[in-house]
Amino acid sequence: MDALRFIVDQNAGKLVKWLRMLGYDTVFFTGDDDSGIVSAALSEDRVILTRDTGIMKRRSITSGRVKAVLLTSEMPRLQMSQVIRALGAGGCFSPFSRCMECNVILEVRKKEEVKERVPPYVYQTQDKYMECPSCRRVYWKGTHWQAMMDKLNGLIQEEIDGSI
């Protein structure tokens, strides 16, 4: 199975970071033209995630040429749960492999390479770093990482248990 790739419209924008957190190639569509998001999804082989019922009525979607999920909740956690259920997206992810800001695959960096770009305490306590080659943002497995991991694990476990 090919890796799922997503395009999310403005009415579900908070979902973008959740999907990127899981390692999914996720584009945030900022245009306001429904035909633009459908065209982008078709040309880039992406699944549309939206709360816009009008998009779901487009011929490319109703014919099955473009996959789309109509999200029923305003809450990103419940939207993520719906995506996992609808597409089986929970079993094939690679957490924290993409930049949360610009969607680019992160690259491993040596500790010395990031010394001047991380807080002194982080440099003293962390040994492994990842960097976005596009925006140059540096990531490490600190307390924020653990909190996000706990959220993701909880979400996946709830789906497995069927409690959402």
CSV table of N, CA and C in Angstrom, one decimal, residues 28-144:
chain,number,residue,atom,x,y,z
A,28,PHE,N,-1.4,21.9,3.9
A,28,PHE,CA,-2.5,22.8,4.4
A,28,PHE,C,-2.9,23.7,3.2
A,29,PHE,N,-4.1,23.5,2.7
A,29,PHE,CA,-4.6,24.2,1.6
A,29,PHE,C,-5.2,25.5,2.1
A,30,THR,N,-4.6,26.6,1.7
A,30,THR,CA,-5.0,27.9,2.2
A,30,THR,C,-5.9,28.7,1.2
A,31,GLY,N,-6.1,28.1,0.0
A,31,GLY,CA,-7.0,28.8,-1.0
A,31,GLY,C,-8.4,28.7,-0.6
A,32,ASP,N,-9.3,29.5,-1.2
A,32,ASP,CA,-10.7,29.5,-0.9
A,32,ASP,C,-11.5,28.9,-2.0
A,33,ASP,N,-10.9,28.3,-3.0
A,33,ASP,CA,-11.6,27.8,-4.2
A,33,ASP,C,-11.7,26.3,-4.1
A,34,ASP,N,-12.9,25.7,-4.0
A,34,ASP,CA,-13.0,24.3,-3.9
A,34,ASP,C,-12.4,23.5,-5.0
A,35,SER,N,-12.4,24.1,-6.2
A,35,SER,CA,-11.8,23.4,-7.4
A,35,SER,C,-10.3,23.3,-7.2
A,36,GLY,N,-9.7,24.3,-6.5
A,36,GLY,CA,-8.3,24.3,-6.3
A,36,GLY,C,-7.8,23.1,-5.4
A,37,ILE,N,-8.6,22.9,-4.3
A,37,ILE,CA,-8.2,21.8,-3.5
A,37,ILE,C,-8.4,20.4,-4.2
A,38,VAL,N,-9.5,20.3,-4.9
A,38,VAL,CA,-9.7,19.1,-5.7
A,38,VAL,C,-8.7,18.8,-6.7
A,39,SER,N,-8.3,19.9,-7.4
A,39,SER,CA,-7.3,19.8,-8.5
A,39,SER,C,-5.9,19.4,-7.9
A,40,ALA,N,-5.6,20.0,-6.7
A,40,ALA,CA,-4.3,19.7,-6.1
A,40,ALA,C,-4.3,18.2,-5.6
A,41,ALA,N,-5.4,17.8,-5.0
A,41,ALA,CA,-5.5,16.4,-4.5
A,41,ALA,C,-5.4,15.4,-5.7
A,42,LEU,N,-6.0,15.7,-6.8
A,42,LEU,CA,-5.9,14.8,-8.0
A,42,LEU,C,-4.5,14.8,-8.5
A,43,SER,N,-3.9,15.9,-8.7
A,43,SER,CA,-2.5,16.0,-9.3
A,43,SER,C,-1.4,15.5,-8.4
A,44,GLU,N,-1.6,15.6,-7.1
A,44,GLU,CA,-0.6,15.2,-6.1
A,44,GLU,C,-0.9,13.8,-5.4
A,45,ASP,N,-2.0,13.2,-5.8
A,45,ASP,CA,-2.5,11.9,-5.2
A,45,ASP,C,-2.6,12.1,-3.7
A,46,ARG,N,-3.4,13.0,-3.3
A,46,ARG,CA,-3.7,13.3,-1.9
A,46,ARG,C,-5.1,13.0,-1.5
A,47,VAL,N,-5.4,12.7,-0.3
A,47,VAL,CA,-6.7,12.5,0.2
A,47,VAL,C,-7.1,13.8,0.8
A,48,ILE,N,-8.3,14.3,0.5
A,48,ILE,CA,-8.8,15.5,1.0
A,48,ILE,C,-9.5,15.3,2.4
A,49,LEU,N,-9.1,16.1,3.3
A,49,LEU,CA,-9.8,16.1,4.6
A,49,LEU,C,-10.5,17.4,4.8
A,50,THR,N,-11.8,17.4,5.0
A,50,THR,CA,-12.5,18.6,5.0
A,50,THR,C,-13.8,18.5,5.9
A,51,ARG,N,-14.3,19.7,6.3
A,51,ARG,CA,-15.6,19.7,6.9
A,51,ARG,C,-16.6,20.4,6.0
A,52,ASP,N,-16.2,20.7,4.7
A,52,ASP,CA,-17.0,21.3,3.7
A,52,ASP,C,-17.8,20.3,2.9
A,53,THR,N,-19.1,20.3,3.1
A,53,THR,CA,-20.0,19.3,2.4
A,53,THR,C,-20.0,19.6,0.9
A,54,GLY,N,-19.8,20.9,0.5
A,54,GLY,CA,-19.8,21.2,-0.9
A,54,GLY,C,-18.7,20.5,-1.7
A,55,ILE,N,-17.5,20.4,-1.1
A,55,ILE,CA,-16.4,19.7,-1.7
A,55,ILE,C,-16.8,18.3,-2.0
A,56,MET,N,-17.5,17.7,-1.0
A,56,MET,CA,-17.8,16.2,-1.1
A,56,MET,C,-18.8,16.0,-2.3
A,57,LYS,N,-19.4,17.0,-2.8
A,57,LYS,CA,-20.4,16.8,-4.0
A,57,LYS,C,-19.7,16.9,-5.3
A,58,ARG,N,-18.4,17.3,-5.3
A,58,ARG,CA,-17.7,17.4,-6.6
A,58,ARG,C,-17.6,16.1,-7.3
A,59,ARG,N,-17.7,16.1,-8.6
A,59,ARG,CA,-17.7,14.9,-9.5
A,59,ARG,C,-16.4,14.1,-9.2
A,60,SER,N,-15.3,14.7,-9.1
A,60,SER,CA,-14.0,13.9,-8.9
A,60,SER,C,-14.1,13.1,-7.6
A,61,ILE,N,-14.8,13.6,-6.7
A,61,ILE,CA,-14.9,12.9,-5.4
A,61,ILE,C,-16.0,11.8,-5.5
A,62,THR,N,-17.2,12.2,-6.0
A,62,THR,CA,-18.3,11.3,-6.0
A,62,THR,C,-18.0,10.1,-7.0
A,63,SER,N,-17.1,10.3,-8.0
A,63,SER,CA,-16.8,9.3,-8.9
A,63,SER,C,-15.7,8.4,-8.4
A,64,GLY,N,-15.0,8.8,-7.3
A,64,GLY,CA,-13.9,8.0,-6.7
A,64,GLY,C,-12.6,8.4,-7.2
A,65,ARG,N,-12.4,9.3,-8.2
A,65,ARG,CA,-11.1,9.7,-8.7
A,65,ARG,C,-10.3,10.3,-7.6
A,66,VAL,N,-10.9,11.0,-6.7
A,66,VAL,CA,-10.2,11.7,-5.6
A,66,VAL,C,-10.8,11.1,-4.3
A,67,LYS,N,-10.0,10.7,-3.4
A,67,LYS,CA,-10.5,10.2,-2.1
A,67,LYS,C,-10.7,11.5,-1.2
A,68,ALA,N,-11.7,11.4,-0.4
A,68,ALA,CA,-12.0,12.5,0.6
A,68,ALA,C,-12.7,12.0,1.8
A,69,VAL,N,-12.5,12.6,2.9
A,69,VAL,CA,-13.1,12.3,4.1
A,69,VAL,C,-13.8,13.5,4.6
A,70,LEU,N,-15.1,13.4,4.8
A,70,LEU,CA,-15.9,14.5,5.4
A,70,LEU,C,-15.8,14.4,6.9
A,71,LEU,N,-15.1,15.3,7.6
A,71,LEU,CA,-14.9,15.3,9.0
A,71,LEU,C,-16.2,15.8,9.7
A,72,THR,N,-16.6,15.1,10.7
A,72,THR,CA,-17.8,15.4,11.4
A,72,THR,C,-17.7,16.2,12.7
A,73,SER,N,-16.4,16.3,13.2
A,73,SER,CA,-16.2,17.0,14.4
A,73,SER,C,-15.3,18.3,14.2
A,74,GLU,N,-15.4,19.2,15.1
A,74,GLU,CA,-14.6,20.4,15.0
A,74,GLU,C,-13.3,20.2,15.8
A,75,MET,N,-13.3,19.1,16.6
A,75,MET,CA,-12.1,18.8,17.5
A,75,MET,C,-11.1,18.0,16.8
A,76,PRO,N,-9.8,18.5,16.7
A,76,PRO,CA,-8.8,17.8,16.0
A,76,PRO,C,-8.6,16.3,16.5
A,77,ARG,N,-8.7,16.1,17.8
A,77,ARG,CA,-8.5,14.7,18.3
A,77,ARG,C,-9.5,13.8,17.7
A,78,LEU,N,-10.8,14.2,17.7
A,78,LEU,CA,-11.9,13.4,17.1
A,78,LEU,C,-11.7,13.3,15.6
A,79,GLN,N,-11.3,14.4,14.9
A,79,GLN,CA,-11.0,14.3,13.5
A,79,GLN,C,-9.9,13.3,13.2
A,80,MET,N,-8.9,13.3,14.0
A,80,MET,CA,-7.8,12.3,13.8
A,80,MET,C,-8.3,10.9,13.9
A,81,SER,N,-9.1,10.7,14.9
A,81,SER,CA,-9.7,9.4,15.2
A,81,SER,C,-10.6,9.0,13.9
A,82,GLN,N,-11.3,9.9,13.4
A,82,GLN,CA,-12.1,9.6,12.2
A,82,GLN,C,-11.3,9.2,11.0
A,83,VAL,N,-10.2,9.9,10.8
A,83,VAL,CA,-9.3,9.6,9.7
A,83,VAL,C,-8.7,8.2,9.9
A,84,ILE,N,-8.3,7.9,11.1
A,84,ILE,CA,-7.7,6.6,11.3
A,84,ILE,C,-8.7,5.5,11.0
A,85,ARG,N,-10.0,5.7,11.5
A,85,ARG,CA,-11.0,4.7,11.2
A,85,ARG,C,-11.3,4.6,9.7
A,86,ALA,N,-11.5,5.8,9.1
A,86,ALA,CA,-11.9,5.8,7.6
A,86,ALA,C,-10.8,5.2,6.7
A,87,LEU,N,-9.6,5.5,7.0
A,87,LEU,CA,-8.5,5.1,6.1
A,87,LEU,C,-7.5,4.1,6.6
A,88,GLY,N,-7.7,3.7,7.8
A,88,GLY,CA,-6.8,2.7,8.4
A,88,GLY,C,-5.4,3.4,8.6
A,89,ALA,N,-5.4,4.7,8.9
A,89,ALA,CA,-4.1,5.5,8.9
A,89,ALA,C,-3.4,5.2,10.2
A,90,GLY,N,-3.9,4.5,11.1
A,90,GLY,CA,-3.2,4.4,12.4
A,90,GLY,C,-2.1,3.3,12.4
A,91,GLY,N,-2.0,2.5,11.4
A,91,GLY,CA,-1.1,1.4,11.5
A,91,GLY,C,0.2,1.6,10.7
A,92,CYS,N,0.3,2.6,9.9
A,92,CYS,CA,1.5,2.8,9.1
A,92,CYS,C,2.0,4.2,9.2
A,93,PHE,N,2.4,4.6,10.4
A,93,PHE,CA,2.9,5.9,10.6
A,93,PHE,C,4.4,5.9,11.1
A,94,SER,N,5.0,7.1,11.0
A,94,SER,CA,6.4,7.2,11.4
A,94,SER,C,6.5,8.6,12.2
A,95,PRO,N,6.2,8.5,13.5
A,95,PRO,CA,6.0,9.7,14.3
A,95,PRO,C,7.3,10.6,14.3
A,96,PHE,N,7.1,11.9,14.3
A,96,PHE,CA,8.1,12.9,14.4
A,96,PHE,C,9.2,12.7,13.3
A,97,SER,N,8.8,12.4,12.1
A,97,SER,CA,9.8,12.3,11.0
A,97,SER,C,9.6,13.5,10.1
A,98,ARG,N,8.6,14.3,10.2
A,98,ARG,CA,8.4,15.5,9.4
A,98,ARG,C,8.4,16.7,10.2
A,99,CYS,N,8.8,17.8,9.6
A,99,CYS,CA,8.7,19.1,10.3
A,99,CYS,C,7.2,19.5,10.5
A,100,MET,N,6.9,19.9,11.7
A,100,MET,CA,5.6,20.2,12.1
A,100,MET,C,5.1,21.5,11.4
A,101,GLU,N,6.1,22.4,11.0
A,101,GLU,CA,5.8,23.6,10.4
A,101,GLU,C,5.7,23.6,8.9
A,102,CYS,N,6.6,22.9,8.2
A,102,CYS,CA,6.7,23.0,6.7
A,102,CYS,C,6.6,21.6,6.0
A,103,ASN,N,6.4,20.5,6.8
A,103,ASN,CA,6.1,19.2,6.2
A,103,ASN,C,7.3,18.5,5.5
A,104,VAL,N,8.5,19.0,5.7
A,104,VAL,CA,9.6,18.4,5.0
A,104,VAL,C,10.2,17.3,6.0
A,105,ILE,N,10.7,16.2,5.4
A,105,ILE,CA,11.3,15.1,6.1
A,105,ILE,C,12.5,15.7,6.9
A,106,LEU,N,12.5,15.3,8.2
A,106,LEU,CA,13.6,15.8,9.1
A,106,LEU,C,14.9,15.0,8.8
A,107,GLU,N,16.0,15.6,9.1
A,107,GLU,CA,17.3,15.0,9.0
A,107,GLU,C,18.1,14.9,10.3
A,108,VAL,N,18.8,13.8,10.5
A,108,VAL,CA,19.5,13.7,11.8
A,108,VAL,C,20.7,14.7,11.8
A,109,ARG,N,20.9,15.3,13.0
A,109,ARG,CA,22.0,16.2,13.1
A,109,ARG,C,22.9,15.8,14.3
A,110,LYS,N,24.2,16.0,14.2
A,110,LYS,CA,25.1,15.7,15.4
A,110,LYS,C,24.9,16.8,16.4
A,111,LYS,N,25.1,16.4,17.6
A,111,LYS,CA,24.9,17.4,18.7
A,111,LYS,C,25.7,18.7,18.5
A,112,GLU,N,26.9,18.5,18.0
A,112,GLU,CA,27.8,19.7,17.9
A,112,GLU,C,27.2,20.7,16.8
A,113,GLU,N,26.5,20.1,15.8
A,113,GLU,CA,26.0,20.9,14.7
A,113,GLU,C,24.9,21.9,15.2
A,114,VAL,N,24.2,21.6,16.3
A,114,VAL,CA,23.1,22.4,16.8
A,114,VAL,C,23.4,23.2,18.1
A,115,LYS,N,24.6,23.1,18.5
A,115,LYS,CA,25.0,23.7,19.8
A,115,LYS,C,24.6,25.1,20.0
A,116,GLU,N,24.8,25.9,19.0
A,116,GLU,CA,24.4,27.4,19.1
A,116,GLU,C,23.0,27.7,18.8
A,117,ARG,N,22.2,26.6,18.5
A,117,ARG,CA,20.8,26.8,18.1
A,117,ARG,C,19.8,26.2,19.1
A,118,VAL,N,20.3,25.6,20.2
A,118,VAL,CA,19.4,25.1,21.2
A,118,VAL,C,19.7,25.7,22.5
A,119,PRO,N,18.8,25.7,23.5
A,119,PRO,CA,19.1,26.2,24.8
A,119,PRO,C,20.2,25.4,25.5
A,120,PRO,N,21.0,26.1,26.3
A,120,PRO,CA,22.1,25.4,27.0
A,120,PRO,C,21.7,24.1,27.7
A,121,TYR,N,20.6,24.2,28.4
A,121,TYR,CA,20.1,23.0,29.2
A,121,TYR,C,19.8,21.9,28.2
A,122,VAL,N,19.2,22.2,27.1
A,122,VAL,CA,18.8,21.1,26.2
A,122,VAL,C,20.1,20.5,25.6
A,123,TYR,N,21.1,21.3,25.3
A,123,TYR,CA,22.4,20.8,24.8
A,123,TYR,C,23.0,19.9,25.8
A,124,GLN,N,22.9,20.2,27.1
A,124,GLN,CA,23.5,19.4,28.1
A,124,GLN,C,22.8,18.1,28.4
A,125,THR,N,21.5,18.1,28.2
A,125,THR,CA,20.7,16.9,28.5
A,125,THR,C,20.3,16.0,27.4
A,126,GLN,N,20.4,16.5,26.1
A,126,GLN,CA,20.0,15.7,25.0
A,126,GLN,C,21.2,15.4,24.1
A,127,ASP,N,21.1,14.2,23.5
A,127,ASP,CA,22.2,13.8,22.6
A,127,ASP,C,21.7,13.6,21.1
A,128,LYS,N,20.4,13.5,20.9
A,128,LYS,CA,19.9,13.2,19.5
A,128,LYS,C,19.0,14.4,19.1
A,129,TYR,N,19.3,14.8,17.8
A,129,TYR,CA,18.6,16.0,17.3
A,129,TYR,C,18.2,15.7,15.8
A,130,MET,N,17.1,16.3,15.4
A,130,MET,CA,16.7,16.3,14.0
A,130,MET,C,16.5,17.7,13.6
A,131,GLU,N,16.7,18.0,12.3
A,131,GLU,CA,16.5,19.3,11.8
A,131,GLU,C,15.8,19.3,10.5
A,132,CYS,N,14.9,20.3,10.3
A,132,CYS,CA,14.3,20.5,9.0
A,132,CYS,C,15.2,21.2,8.1
A,133,PRO,N,15.5,20.6,6.9
A,133,PRO,CA,16.5,21.2,6.0
A,133,PRO,C,15.9,22.4,5.3
A,134,SER,N,14.6,22.6,5.4
A,134,SER,CA,14.0,23.7,4.8
A,134,SER,C,13.9,25.0,5.7
A,135,CYS,N,13.3,24.8,6.8
A,135,CYS,CA,13.1,26.0,7.7
A,135,CYS,C,14.2,26.0,8.8
A,136,ARG,N,15.0,25.0,8.9
A,136,ARG,CA,16.1,24.9,9.9
A,136,ARG,C,15.7,24.7,11.3
A,137,ARG,N,14.4,24.4,11.6
A,137,ARG,CA,13.9,24.2,12.9
A,137,ARG,C,14.6,22.9,13.5
A,138,VAL,N,15.0,23.0,14.7
A,138,VAL,CA,15.7,21.8,15.4
A,138,VAL,C,14.7,21.2,16.3
A,139,TYR,N,14.7,19.8,16.3
A,139,TYR,CA,13.8,19.0,17.2
A,139,TYR,C,14.7,18.1,18.1
A,140,TRP,N,14.2,17.8,19.3
A,140,TRP,CA,14.8,16.8,20.1
A,140,TRP,C,13.7,16.2,21.0
A,141,LYS,N,14.1,15.1,21.6
A,141,LYS,CA,13.1,14.3,22.4
A,141,LYS,C,13.1,14.8,23.9
A,142,GLY,N,12.5,16.0,24.1
A,142,GLY,CA,12.4,16.5,25.4
A,142,GLY,C,11.0,16.2,26.0
A,143,THR,N,10.6,17.0,27.0
A,143,THR,CA,9.4,16.8,27.7
A,143,THR,C,8.2,17.1,26.7
A,144,HIS,N,8.3,18.1,25.8
A,144,HIS,CA,7.2,18.4,24.9
A,144,HIS,C,7.0,17.2,23.9
